[in-house]
mmCIF file of C-alpha atoms in Angstrom:
data_model
loop_
_atom_site.group_PDB
_atom_site.id
_atom_site.type_symbol
_atom_site.label_atom_id
_atom_site.label_comp_id
_atom_site.label_asym_id
_atom_site.label_seq_id
_atom_site.Cartn_x
_atom_site.Cartn_y
_atom_site.Cartn_z
ATOM 1 C CA UNK A 26 -27.225 3.503 7.731
ATOM 2 C CA UNK A 27 -28.669 3.218 11.230
ATOM 3 C CA UNK A 28 -26.920 -0.074 12.065
ATOM 4 C CA UNK A 29 -23.531 1.319 11.051
ATOM 5 C CA UNK A 30 -24.032 4.459 13.130
ATOM 6 C CA UNK A 31 -24.986 2.426 16.194
ATOM 7 C CA UNK A 32 -21.968 0.135 15.922
ATOM 8 C CA UNK A 33 -19.627 3.065 15.392
ATOM 9 C CA UNK A 34 -21.076 4.843 18.410
ATOM 10 C CA UNK A 35 -20.353 1.819 20.611
ATOM 11 C CA UNK A 36 -16.677 1.961 19.623
ATOM 12 C CA UNK A 37 -16.525 5.769 19.526
ATOM 13 C CA UNK A 38 -15.405 5.515 15.909
ATOM 14 C CA UNK A 39 -14.677 8.843 14.262
ATOM 15 C CA UNK A 40 -14.119 9.375 10.559
ATOM 16 C CA UNK A 41 -11.624 11.746 9.013
ATOM 17 C CA UNK A 42 -13.063 14.850 7.388
ATOM 18 C CA UNK A 43 -13.327 14.254 3.650
ATOM 19 C CA UNK A 44 -10.606 16.751 2.806
ATOM 20 C CA UNK A 45 -8.106 14.505 4.607
ATOM 21 C CA UNK A 46 -9.109 11.364 2.706
ATOM 22 C CA UNK A 47 -8.788 12.114 -0.989
ATOM 23 C CA UNK A 48 -9.046 8.418 -1.864
ATOM 24 C CA UNK A 49 -12.708 8.217 -0.848
ATOM 25 C CA UNK A 50 -13.828 11.785 -1.427
ATOM 26 C CA UNK A 51 -12.202 12.772 -4.714
ATOM 27 C CA UNK A 52 -11.521 11.387 -8.153
ATOM 28 C CA UNK A 53 -8.211 9.560 -8.495
ATOM 29 C CA UNK A 54 -6.261 7.851 -11.272
ATOM 30 C CA UNK A 55 -5.742 4.145 -10.568
ATOM 31 C CA UNK A 56 -3.244 1.688 -12.039
ATOM 32 C CA UNK A 57 -4.756 -1.429 -10.459
ATOM 33 C CA UNK A 58 -5.394 -4.720 -12.256
ATOM 34 C CA UNK A 59 -7.562 -4.023 -15.300
ATOM 35 C CA UNK A 60 -6.354 -0.441 -15.732
ATOM 36 C CA UNK A 61 -4.740 0.578 -19.029
ATOM 37 C CA UNK A 62 -1.489 1.407 -17.264
ATOM 38 C CA UNK A 63 -1.204 -1.742 -15.142
ATOM 39 C CA UNK A 64 2.396 -2.805 -15.619
ATOM 40 C CA UNK A 65 2.017 -6.506 -14.866
ATOM 41 C CA UNK A 66 -0.468 -6.975 -17.727
ATOM 42 C CA UNK A 67 2.190 -5.997 -20.285
ATOM 43 C CA UNK A 68 4.817 -8.593 -19.455
ATOM 44 C CA UNK A 69 6.009 -11.510 -17.397
ATOM 45 C CA UNK A 70 5.644 -11.378 -13.633
ATOM 46 C CA UNK A 71 8.913 -10.269 -12.110
ATOM 47 C CA UNK A 72 10.295 -8.642 -15.262
ATOM 48 C CA UNK A 73 10.903 -4.936 -14.634
ATOM 49 C CA UNK A 74 10.299 -3.693 -18.185
ATOM 50 C CA UNK A 75 8.069 -0.719 -17.511
ATOM 51 C CA UNK A 76 8.284 0.947 -20.899
ATOM 52 C CA UNK A 77 4.503 0.452 -21.021
ATOM 53 C CA UNK A 78 3.861 2.497 -17.906
ATOM 54 C CA UNK A 79 6.803 4.824 -17.489
ATOM 55 C CA UNK A 80 6.910 8.253 -15.873
ATOM 56 C CA UNK A 81 6.462 9.844 -19.298
ATOM 57 C CA UNK A 82 3.356 7.730 -20.013
ATOM 58 C CA UNK A 83 1.741 8.580 -16.673
ATOM 59 C CA UNK A 84 2.649 12.247 -17.013
ATOM 60 C CA UNK A 85 1.100 12.313 -20.486
ATOM 61 C CA UNK A 86 -2.090 10.662 -19.208
ATOM 62 C CA UNK A 87 -2.362 13.223 -16.400
ATOM 63 C CA UNK A 88 -1.739 16.115 -18.805
ATOM 64 C CA UNK A 89 -4.503 14.930 -21.139
ATOM 65 C CA UNK A 90 -6.940 14.603 -18.261
ATOM 66 C CA UNK A 91 -6.048 18.116 -17.126
ATOM 67 C CA UNK A 92 -6.665 19.420 -20.649
ATOM 68 C CA UNK A 93 -10.122 17.824 -20.619
ATOM 69 C CA UNK A 94 -10.964 19.346 -17.258
ATOM 70 C CA UNK A 95 -11.001 16.007 -15.409
ATOM 71 C CA UNK A 96 -10.188 16.872 -11.766
ATOM 72 C CA UNK A 97 -7.853 14.025 -10.789
ATOM 73 C CA UNK A 98 -6.657 14.700 -7.239
ATOM 74 C CA UNK A 99 -4.278 11.773 -6.628
ATOM 75 C CA UNK A 100 -2.678 8.803 -8.405
ATOM 76 C CA UNK A 101 -2.580 5.205 -7.160
ATOM 77 C CA UNK A 102 0.404 2.988 -7.998
ATOM 78 C CA UNK A 103 -0.402 -0.717 -7.721
ATOM 79 C CA UNK A 104 1.835 -3.799 -7.440
ATOM 80 C CA UNK A 105 3.796 -3.419 -10.690
ATOM 81 C CA UNK A 106 6.204 -0.505 -10.065
ATOM 82 C CA UNK A 107 8.427 -1.619 -7.171
ATOM 83 C CA UNK A 108 11.095 -4.312 -6.930
ATOM 84 C CA UNK A 109 10.051 -7.609 -5.368
ATOM 85 C CA UNK A 110 9.116 -11.250 -5.797
ATOM 86 C CA UNK A 111 5.794 -13.043 -5.640
ATOM 87 C CA UNK A 112 5.421 -15.804 -3.021
ATOM 88 C CA UNK A 113 5.577 -18.483 -5.730
ATOM 89 C CA UNK A 114 8.794 -16.935 -7.053
ATOM 90 C CA UNK A 115 10.409 -17.296 -3.644
ATOM 91 C CA UNK A 116 9.243 -20.928 -3.464
ATOM 92 C CA UNK A 117 7.175 -22.600 -6.191
ATOM 93 C CA UNK A 118 5.099 -24.348 -3.510
ATOM 94 C CA UNK A 119 3.761 -21.026 -2.195
ATOM 95 C CA UNK A 120 0.576 -19.275 -3.285
ATOM 96 C CA UNK A 121 0.688 -17.127 -6.407
ATOM 97 C CA UNK A 122 0.055 -13.638 -5.117
ATOM 98 C CA UNK A 123 1.513 -10.389 -6.452
ATOM 99 C CA UNK A 124 5.090 -9.583 -5.637
ATOM 100 C CA UNK A 125 6.017 -8.626 -2.104
ATOM 101 C CA UNK A 126 8.054 -5.469 -1.605
ATOM 102 C CA UNK A 127 11.820 -5.845 -1.584
ATOM 103 C CA UNK A 128 12.758 -2.295 -2.659
ATOM 104 C CA UNK A 129 9.959 0.291 -2.632
ATOM 105 C CA UNK A 130 11.110 2.335 -5.621
ATOM 106 C CA UNK A 131 10.578 2.055 -9.388
ATOM 107 C CA UNK A 132 13.499 1.515 -11.813
ATOM 108 C CA UNK A 133 15.384 4.718 -12.549
ATOM 109 C CA UNK A 134 15.484 3.696 -16.215
ATOM 110 C CA UNK A 135 11.732 4.212 -16.561
ATOM 111 C CA UNK A 136 11.178 6.669 -13.722
ATOM 112 C CA UNK A 137 13.962 9.281 -13.692
ATOM 113 C CA UNK A 138 14.092 10.602 -10.152
ATOM 114 C CA UNK A 139 12.023 7.561 -9.111
ATOM 115 C CA UNK A 140 9.000 8.346 -6.911
ATOM 116 C CA UNK A 141 10.021 11.946 -6.342
ATOM 117 C CA UNK A 142 10.372 12.417 -10.086
ATOM 118 C CA UNK A 143 6.868 11.108 -10.700
ATOM 119 C CA UNK A 144 5.390 13.141 -7.876
ATOM 120 C CA UNK A 145 6.958 16.317 -9.253
ATOM 121 C CA UNK A 146 5.903 15.542 -12.831
ATOM 122 C CA UNK A 147 2.209 14.920 -12.153
ATOM 123 C CA UNK A 148 1.850 17.449 -9.306
ATOM 124 C CA UNK A 149 -0.687 15.425 -7.327
ATOM 125 C CA UNK A 150 -0.269 13.183 -4.268
ATOM 126 C CA UNK A 151 0.317 9.430 -4.427
ATOM 127 C CA UNK A 152 -1.467 6.426 -2.966
ATOM 128 C CA UNK A 153 1.207 3.718 -2.689
ATOM 129 C CA UNK A 154 0.660 -0.022 -2.626
ATOM 130 C CA UNK A 155 2.430 -2.357 -0.195
ATOM 131 C CA UNK A 156 0.561 -5.642 0.247
ATOM 132 C CA UNK A 157 3.266 -7.579 2.119
ATOM 133 C CA UNK A 158 7.021 -7.953 1.914
ATOM 134 C CA UNK A 159 9.651 -10.107 0.253
ATOM 135 C CA UNK A 160 11.660 -12.113 2.817
ATOM 136 C CA UNK A 161 14.678 -10.190 1.506
ATOM 137 C CA UNK A 162 13.708 -6.547 1.739
ATOM 138 C CA UNK A 163 15.286 -3.183 2.532
ATOM 139 C CA UNK A 164 14.431 -3.605 6.199
ATOM 140 C CA UNK A 165 15.720 -7.188 6.618
ATOM 141 C CA UNK A 166 18.095 -7.286 9.572
ATOM 142 C CA UNK A 167 16.505 -4.279 11.256
ATOM 143 C CA UNK A 168 13.207 -5.940 12.187
ATOM 144 C CA UNK A 169 11.861 -9.414 12.890
ATOM 145 C CA UNK A 170 9.451 -10.893 10.364
ATOM 146 C CA UNK A 171 6.858 -13.646 10.256
ATOM 147 C CA UNK A 172 6.219 -16.298 9.001
ATOM 148 C CA UNK A 173 9.567 -18.071 8.751
ATOM 149 C CA UNK A 174 10.416 -19.923 5.534
ATOM 150 C CA UNK A 175 7.426 -18.508 3.651
ATOM 151 C CA UNK A 176 7.088 -16.697 0.339
ATOM 152 C CA UNK A 177 6.055 -13.441 2.015
ATOM 153 C CA UNK A 178 6.634 -11.779 5.379
ATOM 154 C CA UNK A 179 5.074 -9.215 7.691
ATOM 155 C CA UNK A 180 6.689 -7.568 10.697
ATOM 156 C CA UNK A 181 6.003 -9.347 13.967
ATOM 157 C CA UNK A 182 3.099 -7.515 15.623
ATOM 158 C CA UNK A 183 5.130 -6.126 18.523
ATOM 159 C CA UNK A 184 7.318 -4.314 15.958
ATOM 160 C CA UNK A 185 4.461 -3.254 13.672
ATOM 161 C CA UNK A 186 4.442 0.383 14.768
ATOM 162 C CA UNK A 187 8.214 0.791 14.459
ATOM 163 C CA UNK A 188 8.368 -1.017 11.125
ATOM 164 C CA UNK A 189 5.524 0.845 9.440
ATOM 165 C CA UNK A 190 6.839 4.119 10.854
ATOM 166 C CA UNK A 191 10.045 3.417 8.925
ATOM 167 C CA UNK A 192 8.126 2.385 5.787
ATOM 168 C CA UNK A 193 5.886 5.458 5.857
ATOM 169 C CA UNK A 194 8.796 7.788 6.559
ATOM 170 C CA UNK A 195 10.559 6.316 3.559
ATOM 171 C CA UNK A 196 7.426 6.721 1.430
ATOM 172 C CA UNK A 197 6.876 10.330 2.469
ATOM 173 C CA UNK A 198 10.536 11.278 2.064
ATOM 174 C CA UNK A 199 10.800 9.502 -1.301
ATOM 175 C CA UNK A 200 7.776 11.276 -2.789
ATOM 176 C CA UNK A 201 7.621 14.729 -1.264
ATOM 177 C CA UNK A 202 8.899 17.562 -3.452
ATOM 178 C CA UNK A 203 8.659 21.303 -3.144
ATOM 179 C CA UNK A 204 6.340 22.163 -6.035
ATOM 180 C CA UNK A 205 3.074 23.779 -4.944
ATOM 181 C CA UNK A 206 0.017 21.626 -4.462
ATOM 182 C CA UNK A 207 1.822 18.324 -4.010
ATOM 183 C CA UNK A 208 2.035 16.530 -0.674
ATOM 184 C CA UNK A 209 3.801 13.339 -1.774
ATOM 185 C CA UNK A 210 2.506 10.098 -0.291
ATOM 186 C CA UNK A 211 -0.905 10.559 1.295
ATOM 187 C CA UNK A 212 -2.243 6.989 1.485
ATOM 188 C CA UNK A 213 -1.141 3.361 1.758
ATOM 189 C CA UNK A 214 -2.928 0.274 0.454
ATOM 190 C CA UNK A 215 -2.669 -3.150 2.105
ATOM 191 C CA UNK A 216 -3.934 -5.889 -0.190
ATOM 192 C CA UNK A 217 -4.686 -9.620 0.028
ATOM 193 C CA UNK A 218 -5.806 -9.234 3.617
ATOM 194 C CA UNK A 219 -7.911 -12.374 3.329
ATOM 195 C CA UNK A 220 -4.673 -14.255 2.590
ATOM 196 C CA UNK A 221 -2.656 -12.452 5.267
ATOM 197 C CA UNK A 222 -5.392 -13.397 7.738
ATOM 198 C CA UNK A 223 -4.095 -16.977 7.417
ATOM 199 C CA UNK A 224 -0.603 -16.059 8.563
ATOM 200 C CA UNK A 225 0.142 -18.839 11.108
ATOM 201 C CA UNK A 226 0.799 -16.436 13.979
ATOM 202 C CA UNK A 227 -2.553 -14.727 13.393
ATOM 203 C CA UNK A 228 -4.354 -18.058 13.364
ATOM 204 C CA UNK A 229 -2.736 -19.196 16.613
ATOM 205 C CA UNK A 230 -3.223 -15.871 18.400
ATOM 206 C CA UNK A 231 -6.079 -13.743 16.932
ATOM 207 C CA UNK A 232 -5.050 -10.761 19.055
ATOM 208 C CA UNK A 233 -1.768 -10.645 17.129
ATOM 209 C CA UNK A 234 -3.528 -9.630 13.932
ATOM 210 C CA UNK A 235 -5.215 -6.825 15.846
ATOM 211 C CA UNK A 236 -1.848 -5.749 17.286
ATOM 212 C CA UNK A 237 -0.390 -5.694 13.760
ATOM 213 C CA UNK A 238 -3.228 -3.476 12.513
ATOM 214 C CA UNK A 239 -3.016 -1.176 15.536
ATOM 215 C CA UNK A 240 0.670 -0.623 14.813
ATOM 216 C CA UNK A 241 -0.048 0.282 11.189
ATOM 217 C CA UNK A 242 -2.830 2.650 12.210
ATOM 218 C CA UNK A 243 -0.746 4.440 14.851
ATOM 219 C CA UNK A 244 2.189 4.934 12.455
ATOM 220 C CA UNK A 245 -0.111 6.202 9.713
ATOM 221 C CA UNK A 246 -2.117 8.520 11.983
ATOM 222 C CA UNK A 247 1.038 10.208 13.273
ATOM 223 C CA UNK A 248 2.014 11.035 9.687
ATOM 224 C CA UNK A 249 -1.397 11.989 8.346
ATOM 225 C CA UNK A 250 -1.514 8.959 6.046
ATOM 226 C CA UNK A 251 -4.780 7.203 5.215
ATOM 227 C CA UNK A 252 -4.708 3.385 5.141
ATOM 228 C CA UNK A 253 -6.887 1.493 2.690
ATOM 229 C CA UNK A 254 -7.715 -2.167 3.312
ATOM 230 C CA UNK A 255 -8.255 -4.402 0.288
ATOM 231 C CA UNK A 256 -9.689 -7.942 0.139
ATOM 232 C CA UNK A 257 -10.586 -7.832 3.819
ATOM 233 C CA UNK A 258 -12.256 -10.416 6.007
ATOM 234 C CA UNK A 259 -15.048 -9.374 8.369
ATOM 235 C CA UNK A 260 -12.620 -9.499 11.303
ATOM 236 C CA UNK A 261 -10.549 -6.702 9.723
ATOM 237 C CA UNK A 262 -13.622 -4.528 9.190
ATOM 238 C CA UNK A 263 -14.755 -4.940 12.781
ATOM 239 C CA UNK A 264 -11.227 -4.245 14.066
ATOM 240 C CA UNK A 265 -11.234 -1.000 12.115
ATOM 241 C CA UNK A 266 -14.048 0.282 14.329
ATOM 242 C CA UNK A 267 -11.599 0.706 17.187
ATOM 243 C CA UNK A 268 -8.726 2.173 15.155
#
């Protein structure tokens, strides 16, 4: 609308051509809360029994859609497939969000070849979910995280670019295979942003949240990855004008 165009013009905001953002321009297959293949709805939080939503199940779903002529162009994997702990699992006094990422791969038992195996089997790109991180994650010791003694962590803003560069490189390398028409990881979803907005450092220094988002955006842009915000606050939306 006119108001949106005027605000974007003030910040010189430019949008990606639609062909570079499949998540908003094409039909995708989602495994978010409420979807048939949403792993957390089949069992206890933290239990990695993914027989409900295995590689074979997702491959079969994609094959049936193909047979019906449904043009699914990407698949989203939500919070159920990777290893991690929810904030309340780290400490029962913490809020009860979905699990933070500790190891960003699915169990080999249910996903032979893990992310690369799935990517090869369904032959479409992946939108991967990474809301926040477990205090004990694959990058612990390499980067500094905040907050301290909490049930979730984020990289400190001054290391945001370096950290998310490592995360996105891992995601791209873990999903990219050589079969035609597949480009591996093409998008990244950050969730619970209204909760992350209350990270103590962001509340003390509002510019730190902006620095964190700028780091994510720079790392993603360099790799051709689209970032999707979920459960945003208005501050996040306005910040996005300058990204």
